[in-house]
Coordinates of C-alpha atoms and ligand atoms in Angstrom, one line a residue:
M255 CA 1.8 84.7 -53.1
A256 CA 3.4 82.3 -55.4
L257 CA 3.2 82.6 -59.2
I258 CA 1.1 79.7 -60.5
N259 CA 1.2 78.6 -64.2
S260 CA 2.2 75.7 -66.5
D261 CA 5.3 77.2 -67.9
I262 CA 8.2 74.7 -67.6
N263 CA 10.8 77.2 -68.8
Q264 CA 9.9 79.5 -66.0
A265 CA 10.0 76.5 -63.6
A266 CA 13.5 75.6 -64.9
S267 CA 14.8 79.1 -64.5
F268 CA 13.8 79.3 -60.8
L269 CA 15.3 75.9 -60.2
K270 CA 18.6 76.8 -61.9
K271 CA 18.8 79.9 -59.7
G272 CA 18.7 77.6 -56.7
E273 CA 15.1 78.4 -55.7
I274 CA 12.6 75.9 -54.3
I275 CA 9.3 75.5 -56.3
S276 CA 6.4 73.2 -56.3
I277 CA 6.0 70.6 -59.1
P278 CA 3.1 68.3 -60.0
T279 CA 3.4 64.5 -60.1
E280 CA 0.9 61.8 -60.6
T281 CA 0.8 61.1 -56.9
V282 CA 1.0 64.4 -55.0
Y283 CA 2.6 67.8 -55.5
G284 CA 6.3 68.0 -54.6
L285 CA 8.5 70.8 -53.1
A286 CA 11.4 70.6 -55.4
G287 CA 15.0 71.8 -55.6
N288 CA 18.4 70.8 -57.0
A289 CA 19.2 67.5 -55.3
L290 CA 22.9 67.9 -55.8
N291 CA 23.2 71.1 -53.9
A292 CA 23.1 70.8 -50.1
E293 CA 22.4 74.5 -49.6
V294 CA 19.4 74.3 -51.8
V295 CA 18.1 71.1 -50.1
V296 CA 18.4 72.7 -46.7
K297 CA 15.8 75.3 -47.8
I298 CA 13.3 72.5 -48.6
F299 CA 13.6 71.2 -45.0
E300 CA 13.1 74.8 -43.7
I301 CA 10.0 75.5 -45.8
K302 CA 8.4 72.3 -44.8
N303 CA 9.4 72.5 -41.2
R304 CA 10.7 69.0 -41.6
P305 CA 13.1 67.3 -39.2
S306 CA 16.4 66.6 -40.8
F307 CA 16.3 62.8 -40.0
D308 CA 13.5 62.4 -42.6
P309 CA 15.2 61.8 -46.0
L310 CA 14.0 63.0 -49.4
I311 CA 13.2 61.3 -52.7
V312 CA 15.3 62.2 -55.7
H313 CA 13.3 62.6 -59.0
T314 CA 14.8 62.1 -62.4
H315 CA 13.4 61.5 -65.9
H316 CA 15.5 58.5 -67.0
L317 CA 17.0 55.3 -65.6
D318 CA 20.4 56.2 -67.1
Q319 CA 20.5 59.4 -65.0
I320 CA 19.8 57.3 -61.9
R321 CA 22.9 55.2 -62.5
D322 CA 25.0 58.4 -61.9
F323 CA 23.6 58.4 -58.3
V324 CA 23.6 54.8 -57.2
T325 CA 26.4 52.2 -57.0
G326 CA 24.1 49.4 -58.3
I327 CA 20.6 48.3 -59.1
P328 CA 19.6 44.9 -57.8
E329 CA 18.0 42.6 -60.4
Q330 CA 14.5 42.8 -58.8
A331 CA 14.7 46.6 -58.6
L332 CA 15.5 46.8 -62.3
V333 CA 12.5 44.6 -63.1
L334 CA 10.3 47.0 -61.2
A335 CA 11.9 50.1 -62.7
Q336 CA 11.4 48.7 -66.2
A337 CA 7.8 47.7 -65.5
F338 CA 6.6 50.7 -63.5
W339 CA 8.6 53.8 -64.3
P340 CA 7.5 56.5 -65.0
G341 CA 5.1 55.8 -62.1
P342 CA 4.2 55.8 -58.5
L343 CA 7.0 53.7 -57.2
T344 CA 10.2 54.8 -55.3
L345 CA 13.2 52.5 -55.0
L346 CA 15.8 52.6 -52.2
L347 CA 19.2 52.0 -53.8
P348 CA 22.8 52.2 -52.5
R349 CA 23.9 55.8 -53.1
K350 CA 27.0 57.3 -54.5
P351 CA 28.7 60.2 -52.6
V352 CA 27.5 62.7 -55.2
I353 CA 24.2 62.7 -53.4
P354 CA 24.6 65.1 -50.4
D355 CA 24.1 63.6 -46.9
I356 CA 21.2 65.9 -46.2
V357 CA 19.2 64.3 -48.9
T358 CA 19.4 60.8 -47.4
S359 CA 19.7 61.9 -43.7
G360 CA 23.1 60.2 -43.8
L361 CA 21.6 56.8 -44.8
D362 CA 23.6 54.7 -47.3
T363 CA 20.6 54.3 -49.6
V364 CA 19.0 57.0 -51.7
A365 CA 15.3 57.0 -52.6
V366 CA 14.8 57.5 -56.4
R367 CA 11.8 57.7 -58.7
I368 CA 10.7 58.7 -62.2
P369 CA 7.3 60.5 -61.7
H370 CA 4.6 60.1 -64.3
H371 CA 3.5 63.6 -65.2
P372 CA 4.2 65.1 -68.6
L373 CA 5.1 68.6 -67.4
T374 CA 7.5 67.4 -64.7
L375 CA 9.1 64.8 -67.0
A376 CA 9.7 67.6 -69.6
L377 CA 11.0 69.8 -66.9
L378 CA 13.4 67.1 -65.5
A379 CA 14.6 66.5 -69.1
Q380 CA 15.8 70.1 -69.5
L381 CA 17.5 70.3 -66.1
P382 CA 21.2 69.5 -65.6
F383 CA 20.4 68.0 -62.2
P384 CA 17.8 65.8 -60.5
L385 CA 15.2 67.2 -58.1
A386 CA 14.9 66.4 -54.4
A387 CA 11.2 66.7 -53.6
P388 CA 9.2 65.7 -50.6
S389 CA 5.4 66.2 -50.7
A390 CA 4.6 70.0 -50.7
N391 CA 2.8 70.2 -47.4
P392 CA 3.9 71.4 -44.0
F393 CA 5.4 68.4 -42.1
G394 CA 2.8 66.1 -40.7
Y395 CA -0.2 67.6 -42.7
I396 CA -2.1 66.1 -45.6
S397 CA -0.3 66.0 -48.9
P398 CA -1.4 68.4 -51.7
T399 CA -3.1 67.0 -54.8
R400 CA -3.8 70.4 -56.5
A401 CA -1.8 73.6 -57.0
S402 CA -4.3 75.4 -54.9
H403 CA -3.6 73.1 -51.9
V404 CA 0.1 74.0 -52.2
N405 CA -0.7 77.7 -52.5
D406 CA -3.0 77.6 -49.4
Q407 CA -0.2 76.4 -47.1
L408 CA 3.1 77.3 -48.7
G409 CA 2.3 80.0 -51.2
E410 CA 4.0 82.7 -49.0
K411 CA 7.2 80.7 -48.8
I412 CA 7.9 79.8 -52.4
P413 CA 8.0 81.9 -55.6
F414 CA 6.4 79.5 -58.1
I415 CA 4.0 76.5 -58.4
L416 CA 4.0 74.6 -61.6
D417 CA 0.3 73.8 -62.2
G418 CA -0.2 70.4 -63.6
G419 CA -3.9 70.0 -62.7
P420 CA -5.2 67.5 -60.1
C421 CA -3.0 64.5 -59.4
H422 CA -4.1 61.4 -61.1
I423 CA -3.2 58.9 -58.4
G424 CA -3.7 61.0 -55.3
V425 CA -1.7 59.0 -52.7
E426 CA 2.1 59.0 -52.5
S427 CA 4.4 56.5 -54.2
T428 CA 5.0 53.0 -52.9
I429 CA 8.5 52.9 -51.4
I430 CA 10.4 49.6 -51.8
G431 CA 13.9 48.7 -50.6
F432 CA 16.1 45.6 -50.6
P433 CA 17.6 45.2 -47.1
D434 CA 19.6 42.0 -47.0
A435 CA 18.3 41.4 -50.5
V436 CA 14.7 41.0 -49.3
P437 CA 12.3 43.2 -51.3
T438 CA 10.5 45.2 -48.6
V439 CA 7.7 47.7 -48.9
F440 CA 8.5 50.6 -46.5
R441 CA 5.4 52.7 -47.5
L442 CA 2.2 51.5 -49.2
G443 CA 1.3 53.8 -52.0
G444 CA 0.1 54.3 -55.6
K445 CA 1.6 51.0 -57.0
S446 CA -0.2 48.1 -55.3
V447 CA 1.6 45.2 -53.5
E448 CA -0.3 42.8 -55.8
E449 CA 1.1 44.5 -59.0
I450 CA 4.6 44.4 -57.5
E451 CA 4.3 40.8 -56.5
E452 CA 3.2 39.9 -59.9
K453 CA 6.6 41.0 -61.2
I454 CA 9.0 39.9 -58.5
G455 CA 7.2 37.4 -56.2
K456 CA 6.5 37.7 -52.5
V457 CA 7.5 41.0 -50.8
Q458 CA 7.7 41.8 -47.2
V459 CA 5.5 44.7 -46.0
M460 CA 6.8 46.7 -43.0
P461 CA 4.2 47.2 -40.4
Q462 CA 3.3 50.8 -39.6
S463 CA 5.6 52.1 -36.9
S464 CA 5.6 55.2 -34.7
S465 CA 9.2 55.9 -34.8
Q466 CA 11.8 54.1 -36.8
P467 CA 14.8 56.2 -37.7
N468 CA 15.7 54.3 -40.8
A469 CA 12.2 54.3 -42.3
P470 CA 10.8 57.7 -41.2
G471 CA 8.2 57.5 -44.0
M472 CA 6.4 55.2 -41.5
L473 CA 5.8 57.9 -38.9
K474 CA 2.4 57.1 -37.5
S475 CA 0.9 60.5 -37.2
H476 CA 1.7 61.5 -40.8
Y477 CA -0.9 62.9 -43.2
A478 CA -3.1 64.2 -40.4
P479 CA -5.7 66.9 -40.7
G480 CA -6.1 69.4 -37.9
K481 CA -9.5 67.9 -36.8
K482 CA -9.7 64.6 -34.9
V483 CA -10.3 61.7 -37.3
I484 CA -12.1 58.6 -36.0
L485 CA -11.9 55.5 -38.1
G486 CA -14.4 52.6 -37.8
Q487 CA -17.7 51.3 -39.0
L488 CA -19.8 54.4 -39.8
P489 CA -23.2 53.2 -38.6
E490 CA -21.7 52.4 -35.2
L491 CA -19.7 55.7 -35.1
L492 CA -22.8 57.7 -36.0
A493 CA -24.8 56.1 -33.2
R494 CA -22.0 56.8 -30.7
Y495 CA -21.5 60.5 -31.8
R496 CA -25.1 61.2 -32.4
D497 CA -25.0 64.3 -30.1
Q498 CA -22.2 66.0 -32.0
E499 CA -21.8 67.7 -35.3
V500 CA -19.5 65.5 -37.4
G501 CA -17.9 65.5 -40.8
L502 CA -18.2 62.2 -42.6
L503 CA -15.9 60.4 -45.0
S504 CA -17.5 57.3 -46.5
F505 CA -16.4 55.0 -49.3
Q506 CA -19.7 54.8 -51.2
N507 CA -22.8 55.4 -49.0
F508 CA -24.7 58.5 -48.2
Y509 CA -25.9 58.8 -44.6
Q510 CA -29.3 60.5 -44.0
E511 CA -28.3 61.4 -40.4
V512 CA -25.7 63.9 -41.6
P513 CA -26.2 67.1 -43.6
A514 CA -25.1 66.6 -47.2
A515 CA -22.7 69.5 -47.0
H516 CA -20.9 67.7 -44.1
Q517 CA -20.2 64.4 -45.9
I518 CA -18.2 63.1 -48.8
Q519 CA -18.4 59.8 -50.6
L520 CA -15.0 58.9 -52.0
S521 CA -16.5 56.8 -54.8
P522 CA -20.2 56.2 -55.0
Q523 CA -19.4 53.4 -57.6
G524 CA -17.0 51.8 -55.3
N525 CA -13.9 52.4 -57.5
L526 CA -10.6 52.4 -55.5
H527 CA -8.8 54.4 -58.1
E528 CA -11.3 57.2 -57.9
A529 CA -11.3 57.0 -54.1
S530 CA -7.5 57.4 -53.9
Q531 CA -7.7 60.4 -56.3
R532 CA -10.1 62.1 -54.1
L533 CA -8.9 61.1 -50.6
F534 CA -6.6 64.0 -49.7
S535 CA -8.9 66.7 -51.2
A536 CA -11.8 65.2 -49.2
L537 CA -9.8 65.3 -46.0
R538 CA -8.9 68.9 -46.6
A539 CA -12.5 69.9 -47.3
L540 CA -13.8 68.1 -44.2
D541 CA -11.0 69.7 -42.1
Q542 CA -12.4 73.1 -43.1
L543 CA -16.0 72.4 -41.9
P544 CA -17.3 73.8 -38.6
V545 CA -17.2 70.4 -36.9
K546 CA -14.9 69.0 -34.2
I547 CA -14.6 65.5 -35.5
I548 CA -14.4 63.6 -38.8
L549 CA -15.8 60.1 -38.9
A550 CA -14.3 57.8 -41.6
E551 CA -14.5 54.2 -42.6
P552 CA -11.9 51.9 -44.1
V553 CA -12.2 50.9 -47.8
P554 CA -11.8 47.3 -49.1
D555 CA -8.2 46.3 -48.1
Q556 CA -6.9 45.3 -51.5
G557 CA -4.9 47.0 -54.3
L558 CA -4.9 50.8 -53.9
G559 CA -7.3 50.3 -51.0
R560 CA -4.3 49.2 -48.8
A561 CA -2.6 52.6 -49.3
I562 CA -5.9 54.5 -48.7
N563 CA -6.5 52.6 -45.5
D564 CA -2.9 53.2 -44.4
R565 CA -3.4 57.0 -44.9
L566 CA -6.7 56.9 -43.0
K567 CA -5.1 55.0 -40.1
R568 CA -2.3 57.6 -39.9
A569 CA -4.8 60.5 -40.2
S570 CA -6.6 59.0 -37.2
A571 CA -3.5 58.2 -35.1
Ligands
TXA143 O1 4.8 60.2 -54.3 C1 5.7 60.6 -53.7 O2 6.6 59.8 -53.3 C2 5.9 62.1 -53.4 C3 6.1 62.8 -54.8 C4 6.4 64.3 -54.6 O3 7.2 62.2 -55.4 N1 6.9 62.4 -52.5 C5 6.8 62.1 -51.2 O4 7.9 62.5 -50.5 O5 5.9 61.5 -50.7 P1 7.9 62.6 -48.9 O6 9.3 63.2 -48.5 O7 6.8 63.2 -48.4 O8 8.0 61.1 -48.5 C6 9.2 60.3 -48.8 C7 9.4 59.3 -47.8 C8 9.8 59.9 -46.4 O9 8.8 59.5 -45.5 C9 11.1 59.3 -46.1 O10 11.2 58.9 -44.8 C10 11.2 58.1 -47.0 O11 10.5 58.5 -48.2 N2 12.6 57.9 -47.5 C11 13.4 58.7 -48.3 N3 14.6 58.2 -48.4 C12 14.6 57.1 -47.7 C13 15.7 56.1 -47.4 N4 16.9 56.2 -47.9 N5 15.3 55.0 -46.6 C14 14.1 54.9 -46.1 N6 13.1 55.8 -46.3 C15 13.4 56.9 -47.1
MG144 MG1 5.1 63.6 -47.3

């Protein structure tokens, strides 16, 4: 079992020894190691059971540090960095050779972000290297938003989990790159398209894709629980699956037809921020019920709701 506490000195000492630990961020928990050491980064892929063609995000605490790893920052990227870092936004920037190939899966861009979590920012500030960190879940499963989620699945494989409490945003960062100088969202996430467009104007949003080697973050069956998830309008789905025991994930409403213990409302008040915070915990809880299927409905498709709907679609793919 992993040691779990909030001691950043202990976290730093594991990382300096080349160990992999879990760190909290505002989006989800990460599985972190020294991004500049290829042998360390290999261990991250092994622990997650992640294919090596799926590149990692490099986390730092300061824009100045990022300049050591990238050959340039486009003007629009700089505007976003200054507006939204620390925060749930990842930028794809042209990389310098100091970033090992394994981190970027050989791509010529590196994904970088400054996460918004006080413990992890303090940790990063005392480390002499940045941290490569994917979400701390086995490949293909739901991302963890609490230390206990990490411990449940990876506690046997890592020595330490830095406990930063429940994640404030609850869905992964928005990933934006600049292919041919066109700002392009590769993954919807914690920073909404509306907020981004307010700063830099219209952006292109990549459609979800089942396999796309240069944007593996778009893999369709990501974020899936073990149970079958069916997405649609709940009244219709409830009628159709009336003969089966189901788990239910609704945005606001309670459904009389289903036992209270088998249903979760993401936000009874209809608040998308609260819904995103609770989404992955709710999917995990429903996945543990003695039911075969989980019925879920989309939330309003705006702001954070677009990222929530994206994760629900992938969970049901
Ligand atoms: O919120 C987050 O971003 C969390 C926390 C821990 O920071 N991290 C996270 O990492 O979600 P991960 O590895 O689960 O997802 C990162 C995604 C991957 O799907 C990967 O394909 C994509 O980022 N990615 C990384 N580098 C890329 C690159 N150079 N070009 C295109 N996609 C890239
Ligand atoms: Mg992930």
